Amino acid sequence: MTDESGNDVRDKERVFQAAEALTAEGAAVTVTNVRERAGCSNAAATKYLREWRDSRAAENEARQALPELPAAVTALVERGVDALWGAAVEVARSEHEATAAAQDEALTAVVGEADALAARVDEADAELAQFRAVLESAREQARSAEEDRASVEKERADAVATSARLEGDLAAVRQALDAARDELAQERAATAAAERARSDAEAARAQAEGAAVGLRESPADVRGALEAARTDAAQAHRDQAAAETARAVAEASVARLEGELSASRDALASAREQAAQAEQARVAAIAATAQAEGTAAGLREALEAATAPTVSAE
């Protein structure tokens, strides 16, 4: 015998025992009472309670069959008691058959209703299990959405902090660039001054050389003036070279700072874009959480609506 057949036998025994116990207690022998007492399903209670009722009806019918004549009555056969007894038994049998037919009809209707009710209860149990599974899935989605929202919140906070830091770095680079530009302007001014000094020295030397041609009678003075002019010209050249070098350094510093400023602007733009994406993800996560909560609420209402008929039927 398989496990399923063994379970059927045990269910049948429990249903019969529960029905006998309820009958002995004077309680109503219904599908609900038998199911609770036997601890079985609605379908098993309905099926085996029907068999128990059929068995009881058969036993009652057997007990009400025509009994053997008593010895005392046999003695009265000659006086016609036999005919009287048969007539009485026939009348009783007719009444019993009519009552039994009415009871069978009523029992058939009750059994049909019980079968339909048991089927509805089993369907409600199956739907309840499905609703619970869907509700648990919705709760899991809500938990996942909440975790995603927390992660997005952290990413957004990090992006905001990075943006603030880059704003500070950008301000510092702008200050350094402004200082470098001021320094470059000063160096350019110094270069222009050196260039003017060199031009003046060149003019003085040319003037001295011209004077040397016209004043050959005083070569010492001319030589002194020429030497002084040459010294001034050499100093002017050195000043110009130093100014050119300082200007080149300043221009390189300005170029470097402008590159850093451009990189800082790009990084700031990237950080702002990340912050905007994080904000969009946060809004999407909030919407997903609200949707999951709405789904869970709808499933709870459907679950309450599905369980209400079951309670009413029992």
XYZ file of N, CA and C in Angstrom, residues 19-255:
711
model
N -16.962 11.191 14.060
C -18.415 11.195 13.891
C -19.096 10.413 15.021
N -18.529 9.240 15.388
C -19.106 8.452 16.485
C -19.033 9.227 17.786
N -17.879 9.903 18.014
C -17.725 10.660 19.263
C -18.729 11.822 19.318
N -18.910 12.533 18.216
C -19.866 13.638 18.195
C -21.293 13.131 18.411
N -21.611 11.963 17.827
C -22.937 11.389 18.019
C -23.165 11.028 19.477
N -22.123 10.427 20.103
C -22.235 10.051 21.513
C -22.402 11.277 22.404
N -21.766 12.393 22.021
C -21.853 13.616 22.825
C -23.148 14.375 22.552
N -23.896 13.967 21.528
C -25.114 14.683 21.183
C -24.851 15.958 20.403
N -23.626 16.081 19.844
C -23.274 17.277 19.081
C -23.645 17.080 17.615
N -23.697 18.197 16.869
C -24.040 18.122 15.447
C -22.883 17.506 14.672
N -23.227 16.520 13.832
C -22.199 15.851 13.036
C -22.141 16.569 11.684
N -21.308 17.656 11.615
C -21.152 18.442 10.388
C -19.729 18.277 9.865
N -19.543 18.729 8.616
C -18.209 18.627 8.012
C -17.196 19.435 8.823
N -17.601 20.622 9.255
C -16.674 21.470 10.009
C -16.292 20.824 11.335
N -17.324 20.314 12.094
C -17.016 19.695 13.388
C -16.151 18.448 13.227
N -16.470 17.620 12.204
C -15.677 16.403 11.985
C -14.252 16.765 11.573
N -14.090 17.781 10.682
C -12.747 18.168 10.249
C -11.901 18.656 11.427
N -12.510 19.473 12.298
C -11.764 19.960 13.461
C -11.420 18.832 14.425
N -12.373 17.908 14.626
C -12.127 16.808 15.577
C -11.100 15.816 14.995
N -11.190 15.506 13.689
C -10.297 14.503 13.086
C -8.960 15.096 12.664
N -8.899 16.420 12.465
C -7.650 17.041 12.045
C -7.277 16.695 10.613
N -8.250 16.727 9.708
C -8.000 16.384 8.308
C -8.472 17.534 7.432
N -8.376 17.331 6.109
C -8.800 18.359 5.165
C -10.318 18.353 4.995
N -10.839 19.439 4.394
C -12.277 19.524 4.125
C -12.729 18.425 3.166
N -11.884 18.172 2.151
C -12.255 17.152 1.174
C -12.361 15.774 1.826
N -11.385 15.426 2.699
C -11.417 14.124 3.365
C -12.603 14.038 4.324
N -12.866 15.122 5.059
C -13.991 15.113 5.991
C -15.310 14.929 5.246
N -15.454 15.626 4.110
C -16.701 15.506 3.331
C -16.876 14.090 2.772
N -15.796 13.555 2.209
C -15.860 12.226 1.573
C -16.189 11.129 2.586
N -15.442 11.058 3.679
C -15.606 9.943 4.615
C -16.805 10.134 5.540
N -17.245 11.367 5.765
C -18.473 11.579 6.523
C -19.679 11.066 5.725
N -19.617 11.222 4.404
C -20.679 10.671 3.563
C -20.723 9.137 3.692
N -19.535 8.494 3.681
C -19.499 7.037 3.826
C -20.025 6.619 5.211
N -19.682 7.391 6.230
C -20.149 7.054 7.580
C -21.669 7.163 7.658
N -22.229 8.205 7.049
C -23.685 8.353 7.063
C -24.365 7.220 6.290
N -23.769 6.821 5.146
C -24.327 5.695 4.393
C -24.293 4.415 5.233
N -23.200 4.212 5.946
C -23.077 3.022 6.791
C -24.115 3.025 7.919
N -24.308 4.199 8.533
C -25.309 4.315 9.600
C -26.718 4.053 9.053
N -26.984 4.598 7.847
C -28.309 4.383 7.262
C -28.546 2.904 6.976
N -27.504 2.237 6.474
C -27.640 0.800 6.205
C -27.889 0.021 7.498
N -27.186 0.373 8.543
C -27.381 -0.302 9.835
C -28.803 -0.071 10.349
N -29.292 1.165 10.247
C -30.660 1.442 10.707
C -31.689 0.668 9.890
N -31.434 0.598 8.589
C -32.365 -0.141 7.731
C -32.357 -1.622 8.080
N -31.177 -2.170 8.407
C -31.099 -3.590 8.773
C -31.830 -3.851 10.092
N -31.704 -2.893 11.007
C -32.368 -3.091 12.305
C -33.882 -3.006 12.183
N -34.354 -2.245 11.206
C -35.795 -2.066 11.052
C -36.439 -3.088 10.105
N -35.656 -4.047 9.648
C -36.218 -5.096 8.777
C -37.204 -5.972 9.574
N -37.973 -6.720 8.839
C -39.004 -7.583 9.467
C -38.337 -8.626 10.370
N -38.618 -8.579 11.691
C -38.012 -9.571 12.601
C -38.793 -10.913 12.574
N -38.191 -11.903 13.156
C -38.897 -13.200 13.274
C -40.045 -13.089 14.275
N -41.030 -13.857 14.027
C -42.184 -13.840 14.943
C -41.783 -14.373 16.304
N -42.240 -13.725 17.338
C -41.965 -14.256 18.679
C -42.701 -15.595 18.892
N -42.213 -16.338 19.863
C -42.840 -17.655 20.142
C -44.296 -17.493 20.566
N -44.548 -16.431 21.316
C -45.925 -16.233 21.776
C -46.850 -15.940 20.610
N -46.327 -15.205 19.643
C -47.161 -14.877 18.502
C -47.374 -16.112 17.635
N -46.333 -16.969 17.560
C -46.478 -18.190 16.766
C -47.650 -19.041 17.276
N -47.798 -18.963 18.578
C -48.902 -19.747 19.159
C -50.247 -19.232 18.738
N -50.266 -17.969 18.279
C -51.550 -17.384 17.903
C -51.787 -17.411 16.396
N -50.930 -18.180 15.693
C -51.065 -18.204 14.235
C -52.439 -18.690 13.834
N -52.943 -19.651 14.562
C -54.238 -20.229 14.191
C -55.359 -19.210 14.323
N -55.121 -18.198 15.126
C -56.189 -17.220 15.319
C -56.003 -15.991 14.432
N -55.075 -16.062 13.444
C -54.932 -14.981 12.470
C -53.973 -13.866 12.859
N -53.231 -14.110 13.952
C -52.298 -13.058 14.377
C -51.201 -12.880 13.336
N -50.881 -13.957 12.601
C -49.836 -13.885 11.589
C -50.178 -12.813 10.548
N -51.440 -12.843 10.087
C -51.855 -11.849 9.091
C -51.817 -10.438 9.662
N -52.214 -10.303 10.907
C -52.208 -8.985 11.542
C -50.789 -8.449 11.694
N -49.880 -9.333 12.091
C -48.470 -8.909 12.269
C -47.844 -8.490 10.949
N -48.150 -9.265 9.923
C -47.593 -8.911 8.613
C -48.106 -7.572 8.127
N -49.426 -7.337 8.352
C -49.978 -6.053 7.929
C -49.334 -4.900 8.682
N -49.112 -5.110 9.990
C -48.496 -4.045 10.803
C -47.064 -3.777 10.350
N -46.337 -4.874 10.082
C -44.955 -4.699 9.634
C -44.910 -4.013 8.278
N -45.835 -4.346 7.405
C -45.867 -3.733 6.075
C -46.123 -2.235 6.164
N -47.053 -1.879 7.037
C -47.323 -0.452 7.236
C -46.082 0.267 7.761
N -45.430 -0.369 8.741
C -44.228 0.248 9.310
C -43.123 0.373 8.269
N -42.988 -0.672 7.428
C -41.957 -0.649 6.409
C -42.231 0.471 5.398
N -43.503 0.610 5.017
C -43.849 1.665 4.062
C -43.512 3.037 4.622
N -43.859 3.226 5.889
C -43.555 4.516 6.517
C -42.031 4.739 6.588
N -41.344 3.622 6.918
C -39.883 3.766 7.027
C -39.249 4.075 5.669
N -39.746 3.406 4.621
C -39.181 3.635 3.300
C -39.444 5.069 2.839
N -40.637 5.576 3.131
C -40.923 6.959 2.758
C -40.015 7.928 3.508
N -39.861 7.653 4.811
C -38.979 8.518 5.618
C -37.541 8.418 5.140
N -37.104 7.168 4.852
C -35.731 6.962 4.393
C -35.501 7.642 3.057
N -36.489 7.588 2.157
C -36.338 8.258 0.858
C -36.200 9.763 1.032
N -37.022 10.319 1.932
C -36.930 11.764 2.185
C -35.582 12.119 2.796
N -35.132 11.245 3.738
C -33.835 11.498 4.352
C -32.704 11.373 3.343
N -32.797 10.377 2.447
C -31.763 10.221 1.421
C -31.709 11.438 0.506
N -32.893 11.940 0.132
C -32.922 13.123 -0.724
C -32.302 14.328 -0.028
N -32.683 14.496 1.247
C -32.103 15.614 2.004
C -30.604 15.437 2.177
N -30.179 14.171 2.438
C -28.758 13.895 2.624
C -27.981 14.154 1.342
N -28.585 13.770 0.201
C -27.918 14.020 -1.080
C -27.711 15.517 -1.304
N -28.726 16.310 -0.979
C -28.597 17.762 -1.133
C -27.525 18.319 -0.204
N -27.546 17.821 1.053
C -26.556 18.303 2.021
C -25.151 17.910 1.591
N -25.011 16.671 1.095
C -23.692 16.208 0.653
C -23.196 17.041 -0.522
N -24.117 17.358 -1.460
C -23.715 18.209 -2.589
C -23.254 19.575 -2.124
N -24.002 20.148 -1.192
C -23.589 21.447 -0.658
C -22.262 21.346 0.069
N -22.072 20.250 0.812
C -20.813 20.066 1.541
C -19.649 19.914 0.571
N -19.877 19.171 -0.514
C -18.813 19.011 -1.511
C -18.440 20.359 -2.132
N -19.461 21.124 -2.474
C -19.200 22.437 -3.074
C -18.462 23.343 -2.093
N -18.902 23.291 -0.820
C -18.249 24.114 0.198
C -16.807 23.682 0.406
N -16.566 22.366 0.423
C -15.198 21.872 0.597
C -14.316 22.300 -0.568
N -14.876 22.249 -1.779
C -14.100 22.683 -2.949
C -13.764 24.168 -2.858
N -14.770 24.960 -2.405
C -14.510 26.396 -2.258
C -13.448 26.669 -1.206
N -13.494 25.915 -0.111
C -12.494 26.105 0.951
C -11.105 25.749 0.435
N -11.011 24.614 -0.321
C -9.703 24.227 -0.860
C -9.191 25.276 -1.843
N -10.085 25.809 -2.701
C -9.672 26.855 -3.631
C -9.212 28.109 -2.879
N -9.962 28.444 -1.813
C -9.573 29.621 -1.021
C -8.216 29.407 -0.366
N -7.958 28.180 0.110
C -6.646 27.887 0.700
C -5.540 28.043 -0.330
N -5.786 27.542 -1.557
C -4.774 27.661 -2.609
C -4.533 29.126 -2.976
N -5.627 29.893 -3.110
C -5.479 31.316 -3.420
C -4.768 32.059 -2.293
N -5.067 31.658 -1.060
C -4.413 32.291 0.081
C -2.912 32.044 0.038
N -2.510 30.814 -0.296
C -1.083 30.509 -0.398
C -0.418 31.335 -1.497
N -1.120 31.495 -2.641
C -0.570 32.302 -3.726
C -0.443 33.768 -3.313
N -1.488 34.279 -2.652
C -1.426 35.673 -2.204
C -0.266 35.884 -1.218
N -0.081 34.921 -0.335
C 1.022 35.061 0.622
C 2.373 35.057 -0.078
N 2.529 34.198 -1.101
C 3.780 34.157 -1.849
C 4.022 35.485 -2.575
N 2.963 36.010 -3.206
C 3.107 37.283 -3.914
C 3.390 38.416 -2.931
N 2.735 38.374 -1.768
C 2.969 39.405 -0.755
C 4.405 39.364 -0.263
N 4.938 38.187 -0.047
C 6.326 38.069 0.400
C 7.280 38.588 -0.677
N 6.945 38.301 -1.950
C 7.769 38.825 -3.046
C 7.735 40.352 -3.061
N 6.549 40.921 -2.843
C 6.436 42.385 -2.815
C 7.224 42.971 -1.649
N 7.159 42.296 -0.499
C 7.944 42.784 0.650
C 9.440 42.723 0.363
N 9.880 41.660 -0.301
C 11.292 41.536 -0.650
C 11.705 42.639 -1.616
N 10.818 42.951 -2.586
C 11.110 44.041 -3.507
C 11.196 45.378 -2.758
N 10.302 45.555 -1.788
C 10.328 46.801 -1.008
C 11.628 46.910 -0.217
N 12.063 45.777 0.391
C 13.328 45.803 1.132
C 14.498 46.103 0.201
N 14.501 45.488 -0.986
C 15.575 45.728 -1.944
C 15.584 47.185 -2.401
N 14.385 47.740 -2.651
C 14.301 49.141 -3.064
C 14.803 50.072 -1.968
N 14.509 49.731 -0.715
C 14.988 50.561 0.404
C 16.511 50.511 0.503
N 17.081 49.315 0.306
C 18.541 49.202 0.322
C 19.160 49.995 -0.828
N 18.544 49.912 -2.016
C 19.056 50.691 -3.148
C 18.959 52.182 -2.870
N 17.844 52.587 -2.245
C 17.686 54.014 -1.939
C 18.761 54.490 -0.956
N 19.071 53.661 0.058
C 20.119 54.029 1.010
C 21.470 54.143 0.313
N 21.755 53.191 -0.607
C 23.015 53.248 -1.345
C 23.092 54.499 -2.208
N 21.978 54.836 -2.862
C 21.950 56.037 -3.697
C 22.119 57.295 -2.853
N 21.513 57.312 -1.671
C 21.667 58.450 -0.761
C 23.142 58.653 -0.403
N 23.849 57.549 -0.119
C 25.268 57.639 0.228
C 26.075 58.162 -0.966
N 25.782 57.625 -2.176
C 26.493 58.093 -3.363
C 26.221 59.578 -3.606
N 24.978 59.992 -3.373
C 24.649 61.410 -3.569
C 25.404 62.275 -2.576
N 25.459 61.843 -1.305
C 26.202 62.604 -0.297
C 27.680 62.687 -0.667
N 28.245 61.561 -1.146
C 29.654 61.572 -1.561
C 29.862 62.530 -2.732
N 28.927 62.527 -3.693
C 29.051 63.411 -4.845
C 28.972 64.880 -4.419
N 28.070 65.182 -3.476
C 27.954 66.561 -2.969
C 29.240 66.984 -2.272
N 29.817 66.073 -1.454
C 31.073 66.389 -0.762
C 32.201 66.605 -1.768
N 32.264 65.739 -2.792
C 33.296 65.894 -3.823
C 33.119 67.214 -4.565
N 31.866 67.564 -4.865
C 31.609 68.829 -5.549
C 32.053 70.018 -4.699
N 31.764 69.965 -3.391
C 32.184 71.060 -2.510
C 33.713 71.168 -2.463
N 34.384 70.001 -2.395
C 35.852 70.026 -2.358
C 36.412 70.597 -3.655
N 35.829 70.186 -4.774
C 36.310 70.698 -6.061
C 36.025 72.195 -6.206
N 34.917 72.655 -5.651
C 34.643 74.096 -5.668
C 35.748 74.850 -4.928
N 36.155 74.310 -3.757
C 37.248 74.942 -3.006
C 38.553 74.928 -3.781
N 38.864 73.753 -4.407
C 40.089 73.666 -5.207
C 40.043 74.648 -6.375
N 38.876 74.777 -7.010
C 38.750 75.686 -8.142
C 38.977 77.134 -7.704
N 38.428 77.496 -6.541
C 38.638 78.860 -6.038
C 40.122 79.115 -5.771
N 40.810 78.100 -5.168
C 42.241 78.260 -4.887
C 43.035 78.397 -6.187
N 42.700 77.605 -7.198
C 43.401 77.698 -8.480
C 43.164 79.051 -9.127
N 41.922 79.560 -9.013
C 41.638 80.880 -9.587
C 42.474 81.970 -8.905
N 42.600 81.892 -7.574
C 43.421 82.869 -6.856
C 44.882 82.794 -7.301
N 45.395 81.545 -7.424
C 46.783 81.382 -7.858
C 46.967 81.903 -9.279
N 45.957 81.658 -10.141
C 46.048 82.138 -11.513
C 46.036 83.670 -11.558
N 45.177 84.271 -10.754
C 45.158 85.739 -10.706
C 46.506 86.295 -10.244
N 47.096 85.650 -9.202
C 48.408 86.101 -8.715
C 49.471 85.935 -9.796
N 49.428 84.792 -10.516
C 50.410 84.577 -11.580
C 50.239 85.590 -12.695
N 49.002 85.928 -13.024
C 48.772 86.934 -14.065
C 49.299 88.304 -13.637
N 49.076 88.645 -12.337
C 49.628 89.918 -11.833
C 51.147 89.921 -11.930
N 51.743 88.785 -11.549
C 53.209 88.687 -11.615
C 53.691 88.790 -13.062
N 52.957 88.156 -13.984
C 53.330 88.241 -15.399
C 53.238 89.674 -15.902
N 52.190 90.375 -15.460
C 52.056 91.771 -15.873
C 53.231 92.597 -15.360
N 53.634 92.318 -14.107
C 54.783 93.040 -13.559
C 56.061 92.722 -14.334
N 56.237 91.436 -14.663
C 57.435 91.036 -15.405
C 57.423 91.654 -16.798
N 56.283 91.718 -17.424
C 56.202 92.345 -18.737
C 56.533 93.834 -18.658
N 56.048 94.454 -17.562
C 56.391 95.871 -17.375
C 57.892 96.051 -17.179
N 58.499 95.132 -16.378
C 59.944 95.204 -16.165
C 60.702 94.970 -17.467
N 60.201 94.040 -18.298
C 60.848 93.778 -19.589
C 60.779 95.013 -20.480
N 59.617 95.653 -20.473
C 59.474 96.874 -21.280
C 60.427 97.962 -20.790
N 60.554 98.067 -19.450
C 61.482 99.072 -18.903
C 62.909 98.746 -19.293
N 63.264 97.422 -19.225
C 64.623 97.025 -19.607
C 64.868 97.299 -21.071
N 63.835 97.041 -21.888
C 63.974 97.314 -23.330
C 64.179 98.804 -23.576
N 63.469 99.634 -22.846
C 63.661 101.075 -23.000
C 65.061 101.485 -22.544
N 65.543 100.860 -21.424
C 66.899 101.173 -20.944
C 67.952 100.760 -21.960
N 67.744 99.583 -22.593
C 68.705 99.129 -23.602
C 68.725 100.083 -24.792
N 67.505 100.502 -25.165
C 67.440 101.455 -26.292
C 68.145 102.764 -25.957
N 67.912 103.213 -24.710
C 68.586 104.452 -24.289
C 70.098 104.262 -24.280
N 70.560 103.062 -23.799
C 72.011 102.800 -23.751
C 72.588 102.744 -25.154
N 71.867 102.112 -26.064
C 72.332 102.044 -27.443
C 72.423 103.454 -28.039
N 71.423 104.249 -27.724
C 71.466 105.623 -28.233
C 72.627 106.396 -27.639
N 72.880 106.195 -26.337
C 73.999 106.887 -25.680
C 75.325 106.444 -26.271
N 75.459 105.133 -26.544
C 76.710 104.638 -27.123
C 76.922 105.209 -28.524
N 75.818 105.247 -29.280
C 75.944 105.812 -30.628
C 76.338 107.284 -30.561
N 75.722 107.970 -29.600
C 76.053 109.383 -29.427
C 77.510 109.556 -29.018
N 77.964 108.648 -28.131
C 79.355 108.728 -27.660
C 80.326 108.445 -28.799
N 79.998 107.437 -29.605
C 80.867 107.129 -30.731
C 80.932 108.302 -31.712
N 79.758 108.938 -31.902
C 79.756 110.115 -32.788
C 80.575 111.238 -32.221
N 80.440 111.388 -30.915
C 81.230 112.450 -30.276
C 82.704 112.150 -30.363
N 83.041 110.819 -30.319
C 84.468 110.439 -30.399
C 85.049 110.821 -31.744
N 84.285 110.749 -32.775
C 84.779 111.119 -34.106
C 85.042 112.627 -34.172
N 84.111 113.393 -33.563
C 84.259 114.848 -33.627
C 85.216 115.403 -32.606
N 85.547 114.653 -31.603
C 86.381 115.188 -30.503
C 87.648 114.371 -30.352
N 88.389 114.268 -31.391
C 89.593 113.460 -31.341
C 90.647 114.091 -30.456
N 90.497 115.426 -30.195
C 91.492 116.098 -29.385
C 91.415 115.688 -27.928
N 90.235 115.049 -27.472
C 90.117 114.601 -26.065
C 89.749 113.120 -26.038
N 90.635 112.236 -26.463
C 90.322 110.789 -26.535
C 89.996 110.173 -25.182
N 90.619 110.695 -24.132
C 90.362 110.088 -22.814
C 88.913 110.282 -22.411
N 88.388 111.483 -22.618
C 86.994 111.740 -22.258
C 86.044 110.906 -23.117
N 86.419 110.828 -24.397
C 85.557 110.052 -25.290
C 85.544 108.589 -24.904
N 86.774 108.099 -24.613
C 86.846 106.696 -24.213
C 86.023 106.449 -22.945
N 86.093 107.399 -22.016
C 85.306 107.222 -20.788
C 83.817 107.187 -21.068
N 83.397 108.116 -21.891
C 81.975 108.149 -22.217
C 81.538 106.895 -22.961
N 82.429 106.456 -23.899
C 82.102 105.251 -24.670
C 82.040 104.027 -23.767
N 83.002 103.951 -22.848
C 83.007 102.798 -21.929
C 81.764 102.793 -21.041
N 81.408 103.998 -20.583
C 80.197 104.090 -19.754
C 78.962 103.674 -20.545
N 78.923 104.092 -21.816
C 77.765 103.724 -22.650
C 77.715 102.226 -22.876
N 78.926 101.654 -23.138
C 78.952 100.206 -23.346
C 78.526 99.451 -22.075
N 78.984 99.989 -20.919
C 78.591 99.333 -19.651
C 77.082 99.398 -19.454
N 76.515 100.593 -19.753
C 75.057 100.730 -19.625
C 74.330 99.800 -20.594
N 74.904 99.680 -21.823
C 74.244 98.800 -22.813
C 74.294 97.345 -22.357
N 75.478 96.940 -21.803
C 75.596 95.545 -21.331
C 74.626 95.275 -20.177
N 74.508 96.248 -19.262
C 73.576 96.086 -18.139
C 72.135 96.015 -18.635
N 71.867 96.841 -19.666
C 70.511 96.819 -20.225
C 70.200 95.465 -20.859
N 71.253 94.892 -21.543
C 71.060 93.566 -22.137
C 70.800 92.522 -21.043
N 71.592 92.631 -19.965
C 71.389 91.654 -18.883
C 70.007 91.808 -18.243
N 69.605 93.072 -18.044
C 68.270 93.295 -17.467
C 67.176 92.755 -18.387
N 67.368 92.966 -19.688
C 66.368 92.475 -20.633
C 66.294 90.945 -20.628
N 67.502 90.305 -20.572
C 67.526 88.827 -20.547
C 66.841 88.296 -19.287
N 67.138 88.960 -18.145
C 66.499 88.529 -16.890
C 64.990 88.725 -16.958
N 64.600 89.861 -17.561
C 63.163 90.112 -17.683
C 62.501 89.095 -18.599
N 63.184 88.746 -19.709
C 62.648 87.735 -20.615
C 62.503 86.393 -19.911
N 63.531 86.041 -19.120
C 63.471 84.773 -18.379
C 62.316 84.775 -17.378
N 62.183 85.858 -16.627
C 61.097 85.951 -15.647
C 59.738 85.900 -16.342
N 59.658 86.584 -17.526
C 58.393 86.545 -18.251
C 58.060 85.131 -18.732
N 59.102 84.411 -19.222
C 58.869 83.033 -19.675
C 58.406 82.149 -18.512
N 59.044 82.329 -17.349
C 58.641 81.539 -16.172
C 57.196 81.873 -15.784
N 56.885 83.183 -15.799
C 55.521 83.589 -15.427
C 54.503 83.045 -16.418
N 54.848 83.106 -17.723
C 53.918 82.585 -18.727
C 53.725 81.076 -18.571
N 54.824 80.368 -18.258
C 54.695 78.915 -18.030
C 53.815 78.639 -16.813
N 53.988 79.451 -15.750
C 53.166 79.274 -14.559
C 51.697 79.549 -14.863
N 51.467 80.611 -15.680
C 50.086 80.910 -16.045
C 49.482 79.772 -16.863
N 50.269 79.223 -17.805
C 49.768 78.109 -18.619
C 49.455 76.891 -17.744
